XYZ file of C-alpha atoms in Angstrom:
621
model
C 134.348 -31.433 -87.995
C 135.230 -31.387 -84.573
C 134.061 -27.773 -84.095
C 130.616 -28.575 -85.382
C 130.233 -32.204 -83.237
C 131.148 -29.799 -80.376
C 128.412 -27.683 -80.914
C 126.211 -30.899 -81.305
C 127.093 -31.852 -77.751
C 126.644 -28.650 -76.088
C 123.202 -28.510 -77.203
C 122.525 -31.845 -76.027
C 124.311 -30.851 -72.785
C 121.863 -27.569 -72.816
C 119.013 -30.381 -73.003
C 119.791 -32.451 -70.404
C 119.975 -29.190 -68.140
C 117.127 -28.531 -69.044
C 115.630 -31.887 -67.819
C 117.171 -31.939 -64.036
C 114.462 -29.632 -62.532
C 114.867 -28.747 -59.099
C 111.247 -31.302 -58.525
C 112.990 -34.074 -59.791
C 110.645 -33.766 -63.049
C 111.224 -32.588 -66.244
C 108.866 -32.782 -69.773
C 110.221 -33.320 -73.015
C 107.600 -33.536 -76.150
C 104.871 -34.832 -73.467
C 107.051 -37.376 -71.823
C 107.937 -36.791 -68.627
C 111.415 -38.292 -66.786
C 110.466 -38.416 -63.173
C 112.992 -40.377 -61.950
C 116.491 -38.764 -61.989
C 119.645 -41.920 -62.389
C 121.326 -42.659 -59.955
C 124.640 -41.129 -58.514
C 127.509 -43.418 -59.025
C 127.776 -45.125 -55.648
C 131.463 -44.352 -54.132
C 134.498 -47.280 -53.853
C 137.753 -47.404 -52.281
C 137.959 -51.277 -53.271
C 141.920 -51.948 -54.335
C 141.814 -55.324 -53.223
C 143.837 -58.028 -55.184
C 143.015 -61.561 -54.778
C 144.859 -65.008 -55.427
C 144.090 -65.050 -58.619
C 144.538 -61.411 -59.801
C 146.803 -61.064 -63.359
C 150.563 -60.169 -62.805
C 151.679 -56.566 -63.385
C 153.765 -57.850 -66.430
C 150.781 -59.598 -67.990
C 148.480 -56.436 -67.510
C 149.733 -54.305 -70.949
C 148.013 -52.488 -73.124
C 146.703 -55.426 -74.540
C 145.080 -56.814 -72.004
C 143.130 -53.168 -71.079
C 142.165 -53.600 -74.892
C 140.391 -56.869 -74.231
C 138.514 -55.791 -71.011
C 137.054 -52.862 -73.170
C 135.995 -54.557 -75.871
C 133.889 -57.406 -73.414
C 132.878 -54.842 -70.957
C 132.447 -51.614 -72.563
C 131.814 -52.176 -76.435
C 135.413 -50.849 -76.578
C 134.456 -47.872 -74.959
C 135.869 -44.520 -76.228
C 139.327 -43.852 -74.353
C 142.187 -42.221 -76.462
C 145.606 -44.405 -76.591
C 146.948 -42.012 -74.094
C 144.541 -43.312 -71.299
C 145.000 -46.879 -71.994
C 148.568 -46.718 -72.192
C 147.977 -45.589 -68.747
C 145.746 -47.874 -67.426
C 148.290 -50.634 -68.720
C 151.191 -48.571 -66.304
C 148.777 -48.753 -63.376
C 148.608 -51.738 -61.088
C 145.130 -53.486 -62.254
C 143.669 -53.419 -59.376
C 143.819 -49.467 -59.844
C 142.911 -49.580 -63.364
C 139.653 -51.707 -63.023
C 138.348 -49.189 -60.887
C 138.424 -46.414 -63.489
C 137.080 -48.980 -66.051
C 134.295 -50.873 -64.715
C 131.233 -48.547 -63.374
C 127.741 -48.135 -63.810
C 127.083 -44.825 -62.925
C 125.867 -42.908 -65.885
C 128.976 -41.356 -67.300
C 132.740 -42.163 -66.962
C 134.961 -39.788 -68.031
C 137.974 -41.655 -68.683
C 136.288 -44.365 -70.241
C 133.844 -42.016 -72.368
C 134.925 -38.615 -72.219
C 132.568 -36.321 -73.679
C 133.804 -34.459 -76.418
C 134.061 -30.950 -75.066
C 136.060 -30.311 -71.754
C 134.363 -28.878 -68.781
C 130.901 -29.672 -70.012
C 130.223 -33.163 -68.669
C 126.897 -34.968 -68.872
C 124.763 -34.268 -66.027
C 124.600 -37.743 -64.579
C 120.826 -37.473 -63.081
C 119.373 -37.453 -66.851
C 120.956 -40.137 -68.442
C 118.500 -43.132 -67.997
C 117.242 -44.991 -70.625
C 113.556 -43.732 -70.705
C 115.160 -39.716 -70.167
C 117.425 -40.204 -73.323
C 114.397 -41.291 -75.386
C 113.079 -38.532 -74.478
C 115.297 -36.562 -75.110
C 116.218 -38.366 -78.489
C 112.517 -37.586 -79.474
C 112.310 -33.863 -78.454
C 111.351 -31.649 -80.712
C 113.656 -28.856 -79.641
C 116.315 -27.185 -82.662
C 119.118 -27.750 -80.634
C 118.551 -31.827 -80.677
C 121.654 -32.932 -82.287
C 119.357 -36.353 -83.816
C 118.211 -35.050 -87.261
C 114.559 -34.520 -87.327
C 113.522 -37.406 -89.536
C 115.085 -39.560 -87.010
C 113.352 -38.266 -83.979
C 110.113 -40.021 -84.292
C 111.294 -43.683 -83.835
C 112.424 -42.464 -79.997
C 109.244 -41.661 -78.861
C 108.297 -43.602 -75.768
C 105.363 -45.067 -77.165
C 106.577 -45.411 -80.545
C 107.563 -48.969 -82.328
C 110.018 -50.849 -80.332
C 111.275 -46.826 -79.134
C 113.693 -48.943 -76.602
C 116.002 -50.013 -79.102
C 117.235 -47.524 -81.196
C 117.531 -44.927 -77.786
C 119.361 -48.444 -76.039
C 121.586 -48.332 -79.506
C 122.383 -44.320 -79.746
C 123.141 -44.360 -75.911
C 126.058 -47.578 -76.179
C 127.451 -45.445 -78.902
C 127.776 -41.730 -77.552
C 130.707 -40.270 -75.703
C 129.565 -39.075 -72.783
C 127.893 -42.003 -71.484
C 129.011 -44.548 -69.907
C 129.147 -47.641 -72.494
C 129.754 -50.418 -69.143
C 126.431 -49.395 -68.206
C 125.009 -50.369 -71.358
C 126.886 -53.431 -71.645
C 126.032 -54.693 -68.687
C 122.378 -53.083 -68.582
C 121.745 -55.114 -71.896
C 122.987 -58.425 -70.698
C 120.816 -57.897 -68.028
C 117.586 -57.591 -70.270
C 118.669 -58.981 -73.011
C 119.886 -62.402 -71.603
C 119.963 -63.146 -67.983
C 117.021 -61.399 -66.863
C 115.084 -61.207 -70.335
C 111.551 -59.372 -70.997
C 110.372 -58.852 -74.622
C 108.466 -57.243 -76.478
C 107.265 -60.045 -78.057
C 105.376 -61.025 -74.981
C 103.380 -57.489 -74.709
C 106.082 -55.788 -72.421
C 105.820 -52.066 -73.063
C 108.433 -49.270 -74.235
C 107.195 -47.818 -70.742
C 107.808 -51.042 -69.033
C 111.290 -52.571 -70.480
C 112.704 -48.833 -70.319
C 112.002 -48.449 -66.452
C 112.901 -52.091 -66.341
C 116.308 -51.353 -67.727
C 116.848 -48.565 -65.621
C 115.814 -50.016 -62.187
C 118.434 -52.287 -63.133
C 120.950 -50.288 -63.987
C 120.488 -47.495 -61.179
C 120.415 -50.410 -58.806
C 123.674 -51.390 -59.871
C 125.426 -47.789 -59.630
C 124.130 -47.538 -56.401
C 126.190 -50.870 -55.991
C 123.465 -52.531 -53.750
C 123.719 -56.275 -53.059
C 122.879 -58.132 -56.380
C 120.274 -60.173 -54.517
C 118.240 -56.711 -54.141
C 119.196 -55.595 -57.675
C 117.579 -59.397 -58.428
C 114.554 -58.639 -55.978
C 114.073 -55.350 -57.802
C 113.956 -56.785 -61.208
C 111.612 -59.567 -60.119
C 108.978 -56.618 -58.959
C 108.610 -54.846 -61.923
C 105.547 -54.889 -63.982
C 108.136 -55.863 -66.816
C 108.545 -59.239 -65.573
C 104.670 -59.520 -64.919
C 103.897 -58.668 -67.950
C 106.423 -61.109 -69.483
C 105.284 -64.117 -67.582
C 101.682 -62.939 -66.560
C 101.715 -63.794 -63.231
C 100.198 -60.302 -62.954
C 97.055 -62.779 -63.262
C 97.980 -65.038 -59.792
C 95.546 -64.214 -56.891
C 94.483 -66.397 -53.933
C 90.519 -66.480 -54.033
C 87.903 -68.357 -52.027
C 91.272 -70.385 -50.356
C 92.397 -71.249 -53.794
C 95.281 -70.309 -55.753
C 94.592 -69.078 -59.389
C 97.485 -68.525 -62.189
C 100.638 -69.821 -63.616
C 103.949 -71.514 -62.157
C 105.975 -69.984 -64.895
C 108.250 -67.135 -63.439
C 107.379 -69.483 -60.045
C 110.010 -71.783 -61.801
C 112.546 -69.093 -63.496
C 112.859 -66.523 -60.419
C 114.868 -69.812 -59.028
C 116.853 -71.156 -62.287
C 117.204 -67.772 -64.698
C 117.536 -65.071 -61.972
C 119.501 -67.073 -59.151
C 120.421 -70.006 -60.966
C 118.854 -72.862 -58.708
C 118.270 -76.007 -60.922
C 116.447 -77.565 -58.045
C 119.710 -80.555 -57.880
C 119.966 -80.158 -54.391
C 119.306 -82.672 -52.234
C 115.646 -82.451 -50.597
C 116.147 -83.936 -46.896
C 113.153 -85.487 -46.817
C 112.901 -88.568 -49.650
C 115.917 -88.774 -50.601
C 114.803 -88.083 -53.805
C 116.498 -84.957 -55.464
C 114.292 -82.331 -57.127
C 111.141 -83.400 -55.649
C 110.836 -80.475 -52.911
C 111.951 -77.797 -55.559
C 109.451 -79.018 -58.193
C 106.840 -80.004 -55.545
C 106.842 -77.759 -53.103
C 109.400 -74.835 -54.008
C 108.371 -73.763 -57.354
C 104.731 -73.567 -56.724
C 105.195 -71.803 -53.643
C 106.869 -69.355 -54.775
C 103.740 -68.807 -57.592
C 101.513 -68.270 -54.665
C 104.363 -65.653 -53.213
C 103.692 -63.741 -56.713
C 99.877 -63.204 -55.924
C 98.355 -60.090 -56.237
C 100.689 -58.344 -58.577
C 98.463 -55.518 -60.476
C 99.480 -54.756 -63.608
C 97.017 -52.024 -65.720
C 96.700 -52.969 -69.537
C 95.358 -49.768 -70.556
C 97.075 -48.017 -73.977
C 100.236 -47.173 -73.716
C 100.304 -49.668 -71.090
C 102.954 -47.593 -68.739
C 104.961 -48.968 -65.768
C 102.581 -49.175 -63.031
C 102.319 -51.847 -60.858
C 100.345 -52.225 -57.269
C 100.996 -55.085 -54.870
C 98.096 -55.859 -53.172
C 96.961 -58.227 -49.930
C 93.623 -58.612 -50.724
C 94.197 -60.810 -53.260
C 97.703 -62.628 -51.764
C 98.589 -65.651 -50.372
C 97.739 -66.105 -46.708
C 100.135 -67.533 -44.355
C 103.686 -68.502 -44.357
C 104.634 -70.862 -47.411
C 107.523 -73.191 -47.346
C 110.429 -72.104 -50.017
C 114.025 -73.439 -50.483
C 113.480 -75.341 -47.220
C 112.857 -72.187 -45.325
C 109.736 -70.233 -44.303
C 109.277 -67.206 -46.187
C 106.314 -64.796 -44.616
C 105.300 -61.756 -45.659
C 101.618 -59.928 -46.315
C 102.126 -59.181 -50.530
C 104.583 -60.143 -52.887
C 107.062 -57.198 -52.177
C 107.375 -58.488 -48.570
C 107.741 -62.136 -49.853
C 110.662 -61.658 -52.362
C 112.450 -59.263 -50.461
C 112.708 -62.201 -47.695
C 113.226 -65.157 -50.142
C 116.683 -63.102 -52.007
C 118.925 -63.552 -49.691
C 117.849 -67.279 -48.473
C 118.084 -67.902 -52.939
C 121.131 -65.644 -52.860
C 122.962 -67.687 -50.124
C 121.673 -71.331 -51.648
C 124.539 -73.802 -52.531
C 123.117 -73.782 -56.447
C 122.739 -70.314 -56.760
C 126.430 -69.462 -55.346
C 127.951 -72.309 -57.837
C 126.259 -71.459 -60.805
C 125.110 -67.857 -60.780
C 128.406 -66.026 -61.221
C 128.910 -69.011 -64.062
C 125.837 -67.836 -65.838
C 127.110 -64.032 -65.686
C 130.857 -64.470 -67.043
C 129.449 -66.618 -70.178
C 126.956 -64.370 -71.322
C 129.758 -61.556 -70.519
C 133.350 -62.749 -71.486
C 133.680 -66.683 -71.716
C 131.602 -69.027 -73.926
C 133.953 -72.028 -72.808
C 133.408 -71.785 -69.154
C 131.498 -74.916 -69.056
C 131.189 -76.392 -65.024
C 130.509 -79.906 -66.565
C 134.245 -79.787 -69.262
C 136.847 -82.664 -68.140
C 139.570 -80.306 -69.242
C 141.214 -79.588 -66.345
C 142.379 -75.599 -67.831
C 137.960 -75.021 -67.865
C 137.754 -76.577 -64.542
C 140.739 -74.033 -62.833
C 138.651 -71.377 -64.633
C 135.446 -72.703 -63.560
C 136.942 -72.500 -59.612
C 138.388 -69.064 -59.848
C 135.145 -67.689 -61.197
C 133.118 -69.498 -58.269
C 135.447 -68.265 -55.368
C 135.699 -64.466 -56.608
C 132.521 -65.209 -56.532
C 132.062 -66.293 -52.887
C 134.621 -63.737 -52.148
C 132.846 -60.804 -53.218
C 131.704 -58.492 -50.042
C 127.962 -58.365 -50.192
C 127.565 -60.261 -53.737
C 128.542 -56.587 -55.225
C 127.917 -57.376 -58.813
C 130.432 -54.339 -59.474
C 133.033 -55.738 -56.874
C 132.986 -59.026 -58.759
C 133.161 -57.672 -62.188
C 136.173 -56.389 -61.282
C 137.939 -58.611 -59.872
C 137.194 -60.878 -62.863
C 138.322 -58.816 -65.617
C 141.806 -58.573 -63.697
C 141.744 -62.363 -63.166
C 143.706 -65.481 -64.318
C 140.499 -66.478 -65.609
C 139.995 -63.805 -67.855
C 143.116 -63.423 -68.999
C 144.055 -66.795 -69.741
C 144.642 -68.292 -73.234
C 141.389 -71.220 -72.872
C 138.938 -67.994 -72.339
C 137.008 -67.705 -75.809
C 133.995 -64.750 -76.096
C 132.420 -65.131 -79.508
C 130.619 -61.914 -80.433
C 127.239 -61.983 -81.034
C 125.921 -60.018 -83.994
C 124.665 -57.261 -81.126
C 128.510 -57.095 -79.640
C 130.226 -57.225 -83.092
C 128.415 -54.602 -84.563
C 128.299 -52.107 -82.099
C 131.881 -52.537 -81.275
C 132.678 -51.923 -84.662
C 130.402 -48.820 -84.343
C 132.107 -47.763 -81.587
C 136.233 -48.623 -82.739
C 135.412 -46.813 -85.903
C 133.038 -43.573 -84.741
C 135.456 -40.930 -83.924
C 132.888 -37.894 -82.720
C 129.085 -38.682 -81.800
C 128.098 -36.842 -84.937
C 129.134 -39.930 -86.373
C 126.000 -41.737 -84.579
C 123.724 -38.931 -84.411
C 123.950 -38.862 -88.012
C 123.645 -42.748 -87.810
C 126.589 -42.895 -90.146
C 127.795 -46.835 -89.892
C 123.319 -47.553 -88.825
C 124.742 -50.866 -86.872
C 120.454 -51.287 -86.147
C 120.570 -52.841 -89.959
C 123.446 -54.934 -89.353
C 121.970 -56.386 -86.470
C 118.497 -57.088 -88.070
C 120.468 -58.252 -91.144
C 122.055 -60.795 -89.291
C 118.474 -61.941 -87.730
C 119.034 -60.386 -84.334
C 116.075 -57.760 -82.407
C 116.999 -55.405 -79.985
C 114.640 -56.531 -76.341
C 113.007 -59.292 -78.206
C 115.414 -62.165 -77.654
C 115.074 -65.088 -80.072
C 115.139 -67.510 -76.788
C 112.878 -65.673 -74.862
C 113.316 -65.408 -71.330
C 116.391 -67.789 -72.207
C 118.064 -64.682 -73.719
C 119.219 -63.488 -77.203
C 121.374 -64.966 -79.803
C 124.333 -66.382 -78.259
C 128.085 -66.224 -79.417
C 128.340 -69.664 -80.096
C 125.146 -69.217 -82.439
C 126.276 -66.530 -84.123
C 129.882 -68.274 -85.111
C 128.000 -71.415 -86.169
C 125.579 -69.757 -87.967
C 126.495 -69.721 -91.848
C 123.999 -66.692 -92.928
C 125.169 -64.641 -90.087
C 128.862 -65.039 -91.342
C 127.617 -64.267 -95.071
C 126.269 -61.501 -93.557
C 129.182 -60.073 -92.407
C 131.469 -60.986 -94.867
C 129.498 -59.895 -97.791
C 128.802 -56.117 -95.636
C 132.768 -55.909 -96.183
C 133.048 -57.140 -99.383
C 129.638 -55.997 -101.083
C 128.898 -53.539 -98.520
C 132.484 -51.827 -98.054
C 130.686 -48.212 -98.733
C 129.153 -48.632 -95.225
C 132.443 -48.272 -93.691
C 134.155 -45.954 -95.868
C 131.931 -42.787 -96.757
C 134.187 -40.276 -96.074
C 131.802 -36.920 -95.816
C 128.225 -35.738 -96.254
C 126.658 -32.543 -95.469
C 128.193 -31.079 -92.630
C 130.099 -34.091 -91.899
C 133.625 -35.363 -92.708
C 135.015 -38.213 -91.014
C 139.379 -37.755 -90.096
C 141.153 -40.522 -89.146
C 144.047 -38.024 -88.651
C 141.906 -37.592 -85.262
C 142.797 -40.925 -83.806
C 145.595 -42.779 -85.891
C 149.058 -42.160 -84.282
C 151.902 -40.445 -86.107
C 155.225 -41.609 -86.619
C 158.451 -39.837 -85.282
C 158.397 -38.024 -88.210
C 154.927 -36.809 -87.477
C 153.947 -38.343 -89.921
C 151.467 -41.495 -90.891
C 152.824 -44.779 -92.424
C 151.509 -47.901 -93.811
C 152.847 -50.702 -91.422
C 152.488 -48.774 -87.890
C 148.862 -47.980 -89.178
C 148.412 -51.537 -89.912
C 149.531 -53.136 -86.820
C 147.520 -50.116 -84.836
C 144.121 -51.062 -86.208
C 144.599 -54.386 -86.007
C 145.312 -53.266 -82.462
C 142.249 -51.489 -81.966
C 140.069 -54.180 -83.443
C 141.475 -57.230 -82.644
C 142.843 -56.791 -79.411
C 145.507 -59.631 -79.154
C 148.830 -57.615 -79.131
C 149.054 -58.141 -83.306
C 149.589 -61.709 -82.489
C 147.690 -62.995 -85.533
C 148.544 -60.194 -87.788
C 150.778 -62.625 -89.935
C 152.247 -62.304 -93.745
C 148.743 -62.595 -95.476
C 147.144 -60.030 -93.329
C 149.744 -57.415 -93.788
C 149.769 -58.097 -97.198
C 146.140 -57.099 -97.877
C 146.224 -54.140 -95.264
C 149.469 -52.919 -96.522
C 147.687 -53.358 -99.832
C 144.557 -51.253 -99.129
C 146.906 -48.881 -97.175
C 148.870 -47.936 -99.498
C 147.248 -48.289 -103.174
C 143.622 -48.328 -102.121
C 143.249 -51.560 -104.196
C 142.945 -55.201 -103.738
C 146.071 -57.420 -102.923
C 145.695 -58.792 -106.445
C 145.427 -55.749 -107.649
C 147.845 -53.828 -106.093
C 150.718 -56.968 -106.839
C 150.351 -57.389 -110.577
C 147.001 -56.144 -111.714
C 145.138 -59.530 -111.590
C 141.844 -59.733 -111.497
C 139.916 -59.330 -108.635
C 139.075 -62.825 -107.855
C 142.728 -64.029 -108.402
C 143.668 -65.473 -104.546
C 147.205 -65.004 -102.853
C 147.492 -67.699 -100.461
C 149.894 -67.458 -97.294
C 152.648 -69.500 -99.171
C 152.466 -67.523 -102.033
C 152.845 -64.376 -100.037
C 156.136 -66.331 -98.687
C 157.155 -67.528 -101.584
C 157.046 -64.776 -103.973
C 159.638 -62.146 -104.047
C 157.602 -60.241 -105.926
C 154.918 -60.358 -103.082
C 157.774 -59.763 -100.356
C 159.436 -56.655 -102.139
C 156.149 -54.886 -102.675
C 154.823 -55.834 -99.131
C 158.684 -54.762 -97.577
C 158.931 -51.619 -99.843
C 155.135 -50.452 -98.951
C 155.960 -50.551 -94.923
C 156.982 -46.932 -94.785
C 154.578 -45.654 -97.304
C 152.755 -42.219 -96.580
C 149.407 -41.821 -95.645
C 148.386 -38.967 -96.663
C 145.932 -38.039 -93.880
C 147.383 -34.642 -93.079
C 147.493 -33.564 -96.624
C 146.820 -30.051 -97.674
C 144.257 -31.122 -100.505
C 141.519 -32.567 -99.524
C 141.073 -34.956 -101.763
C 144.473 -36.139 -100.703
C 142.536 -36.422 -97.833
C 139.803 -37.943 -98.731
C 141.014 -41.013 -100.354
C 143.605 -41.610 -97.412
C 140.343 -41.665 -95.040
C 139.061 -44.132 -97.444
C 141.955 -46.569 -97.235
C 141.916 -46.465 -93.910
C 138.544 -47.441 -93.659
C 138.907 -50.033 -96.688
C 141.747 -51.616 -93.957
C 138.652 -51.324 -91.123
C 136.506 -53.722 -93.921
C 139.018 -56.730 -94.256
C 139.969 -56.879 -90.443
C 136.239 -57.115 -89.280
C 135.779 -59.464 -91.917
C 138.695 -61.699 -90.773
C 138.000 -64.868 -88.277
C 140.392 -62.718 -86.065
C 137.271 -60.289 -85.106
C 134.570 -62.795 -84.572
C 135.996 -63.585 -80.981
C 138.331 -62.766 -79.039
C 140.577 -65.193 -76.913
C 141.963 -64.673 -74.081
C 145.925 -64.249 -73.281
């Protein structure tokens, strides 16, 4: 298996050679990648802060839990984490949190001395490259189709092979999907292009791995014919001394993108949020003037910003003059006067972490435990040496904020099925193949890739998705009903080996209960806190018989329920559970059926745990 997944990756590797031509250009089945990604800016940054997390707090535990919110888990082997953990975090977080396009200790690619070549690994490169034609693609042919650029919605399956290949950086994606997904959101839904959303995403993300101030990234984003598109102000011109078009994006380049809610005192009435409604928000409509946008088929990722057309004359925006002769010239001098705004600098790094890490950080809560989270957040915040959104990142995810026991992330259906994608994919021929297909998990839990269900207000949040009964049905019933799509052991070609990943006793060998408490490790992430009595008595269960805990105890029927005091209670329960801790798994077996079924029980383990409560958040420590 891990032979043949080699070879997979070396052709892909012989691919994306192919694409970094020495003009910056490269073809692949018509499409052409002009624009190489960007080199991962460099960083010497090793500074601690007031708040960072003691050395004793920063285990292996809490490395877990900054993977799984920044990184979809991310693909390091125990041996790196376990070294990350030894590491001051300061030093850790450095090696961790990046946006170039590959990260080799986060995301190693499977074959040594072959790593991705960083230039080709945009979003709109990889979908080409998804799509070619070429033998050596490692995506099977019948799958090849659905990544061409113009194809249906082509965005989101390359967005959803890309989070889950090694090789590539999965922080990029995490972030990069916020990003477009939530904070800055475009949709299809609104006419916004494959062409469009994919250079949209990767203006973003290049912007970011150069590590330029987040009010340019911001500026950057606000440009793009994406965004026109999305709110049509690609229709605002100044004609015959009139203004013509919409206030829309006028109104959410200030509260979405910089997080002004137009609260602030005005200065002149006394009356708050008359300027910003009055005079702000429809200035900055006549700042948008002049944005071409062609709407020819495929409608590609062109836009011209003209002066013809544009505002004349200095307008009056956030209480400051903002000049300029298009729109370019007019945002690029209103980002820093929004970045530097008293609303934007309390509430933007607040909009960030909760659509990242905390749903709880709420700015308005009483409880004081929110509040001291709410504060830390703001200063890092304020802190941050030219509003690097990489900089800040960092120094969250090592914070008291983050780790601290009143932090709650609840997974959306996009974060809990891709990490389990990812915690459960041991070699990328697991997702060329599309083995676990987490794209009909997602849309089987009501969720799109890039066409949020709030519109520019962003996706399906984690609080919707844990109140949401069909979503948990959903879920529940893909482990229950569903356990196949965890637990298919081989195919053509294929054969999945948990040998590859689950540690080995003293004995070299594998057991029941260290192979419980490790993937409750790997998918939980809370230091096997909550893996009590009942949950090792269905894992040691599945473990060690392959059946139900019913089963396994004294043949009941399926639908007979052990509660937690029976478990106690019983010393039937307690003798089987006790007696099964050092049972063999035989994943190391000679016969391969041997092998085969232990494979399966792991992965029937892998089905109750994601079904649990336990996996539908994660709380912070």
């Amino acid at each position: 298996m891990t032979s043949r997944s080699s070879r997979s990756w070396v052709a892909l590797l012989a691919v994306l050679g192919a694409a970094a031509c020495e003009d910056d250009a490269a073809t692949f089945n018509g499409y052409q990648c002009a624009t190489p990604a960007a080199a991962e800016a460099p960083d010497n940054d090793t500074a601690t802060t007031a708040s960072t997390v003691s050395d004793m707090a920063w285990d292996e535990t809490a490395v877990r839990q900054v993977l799984h919110v920044f990184a979809f888990g991310g693909f390091a082997t125990d041996a790196q984490i376990t070294r990350w953990a030894d590491q001051p975090p300061a030093t850790a977080i450095r090696e961790i949190i990046s946006f170039g396009t590959v990260n080799p200790a986060l995301s190693p690619a499977p074959l040594d001395g072959l790593p991705v070549r960083p230039e080709n690994g945009n979003l709109r490169c990889l979908a080409g490259q998804f799509s070619s034609g070429a033998p050596d693609n490692p995506v099977p042919p019948a799958n090849r189709a659905g990544f061409a650029i113009d194809a249906s919605d082509a965005v989101a399956p390359a967005w959803l092979l890309a989070v889950r290949l090694r090789g590539l950086n999965p922080v990029r994606q995490r972030v990069g999907f916020i990003e477009t997904n939530y904070h800055m959101a475009v949709s299809f839904n609104a006419g916004v292009s494959n062409r469009q959303i994919a250079a949209y995403y990767d203006t973003i993300t290049d912007n970011l791995a150069r590590d330029l101030p987040y009010e340019t990234v911001l500026t950057h984003a606000a440009l793009s014919p994406a965004v026109a598109q999305q709110y049509n102000h690609r229709n605002n011109v100044y004609r015959d001394g009139r203004f013509y078009g919409n206030e829309d994006f006028g109104r959410e380049y200030h509260q979405l993108f910089f997080g002004i809610l137009g609260t602030y005192d005005d200065g002149y009435t006394g009356e708050r949020a008359d300027l910003h409604e009055m005079v702000s928000i429809p200035s900055t409509a006549r700042a948008l003037t002049d944005m071409q946008v062609p709407q020819e088929t495929p409608r590609r990722d062109t836009i011209t910003y003209g002066e013809a057309q544009h505002w004349q004359g200095p307008l009056q925006i956030l209480e400051r003059r903002v000049e300029g002769a298009n729109a370019r010239a007019r945002l690029e001098a209103l980002a820093p006067i929004a970045a530097r705004h008293p609303e934007s600098l309390a509430n933007l790094p607040i909009i960030l972490v909760r659509f990242l890490a905390d749903d709880a950080l709420d700015p308005d809560s009483a409880d004081p435990g929110v509040q001291a989270r709410v504060a830390t957040v703001r200063a890092l915040w304020a802190a941050t040496p030219r509003r690097s959104l990489r900089t800040f990142l960092r120094r969250y995810a090592i914070s008291t904020a983050f780790h601290n026991p009143g932090r709650v992330k609840y997974w959306t259906s996009v974060e809990r099925n891709v990490l389990i994608n990812n915690l459960s994919s041991l070699t990328n021929a697991d997702a060329w193949r599309d083995v676990y297909t987490p794209r009909n998990w997602i849309s089987g839990e009501d969720v799109q890739l890039f066409r949020p269900s709030h519109d520019v207000f962003g996706g399906q949040t984690g609080r919707e998705a844990a109140t949401t009964a069909s979503v948990f049905a959903a879920a529940y019933n893909r482990s229950v009903d569903a356990y196949w799509s965890l637990t298919r052991t081989n195919d053509t070609g294929w054969t999945k080996d948990w040998s590859a990943a689950v540690p080995r006793g003293a004995d070299g060998r594998f057991r029941v209960r260290a192979t419980a408490e490790w993937l409750w490790q790997r998918y939980v992430a809370d230091g096997i806190a909550n893996l009590g009595p009942l949950e090792r008595a269905h894992l040691y269960a599945l473990l060690a018989s392959g059946r139900d805990l019913a089963s396994w105890i004294d043949n009941a029927a399926p639908e007979t329920v052990y509660t937690l005091e029976q478990v106690r209670a019983s010393p039937q329960v307690r003798d089987t559970v006790n007696g099964a801790e050092m049972a063999l798994i035989q994943l190391d077996s000679t016969n391969s059926m041997e092998r085969q079924q232990a494979n399966y029980r792991v992965s029937l383990a892998v089905n109750f745990i994601v079904a649990t409560p336990f996996f539908m958040a994660q709380r912070g420590r």
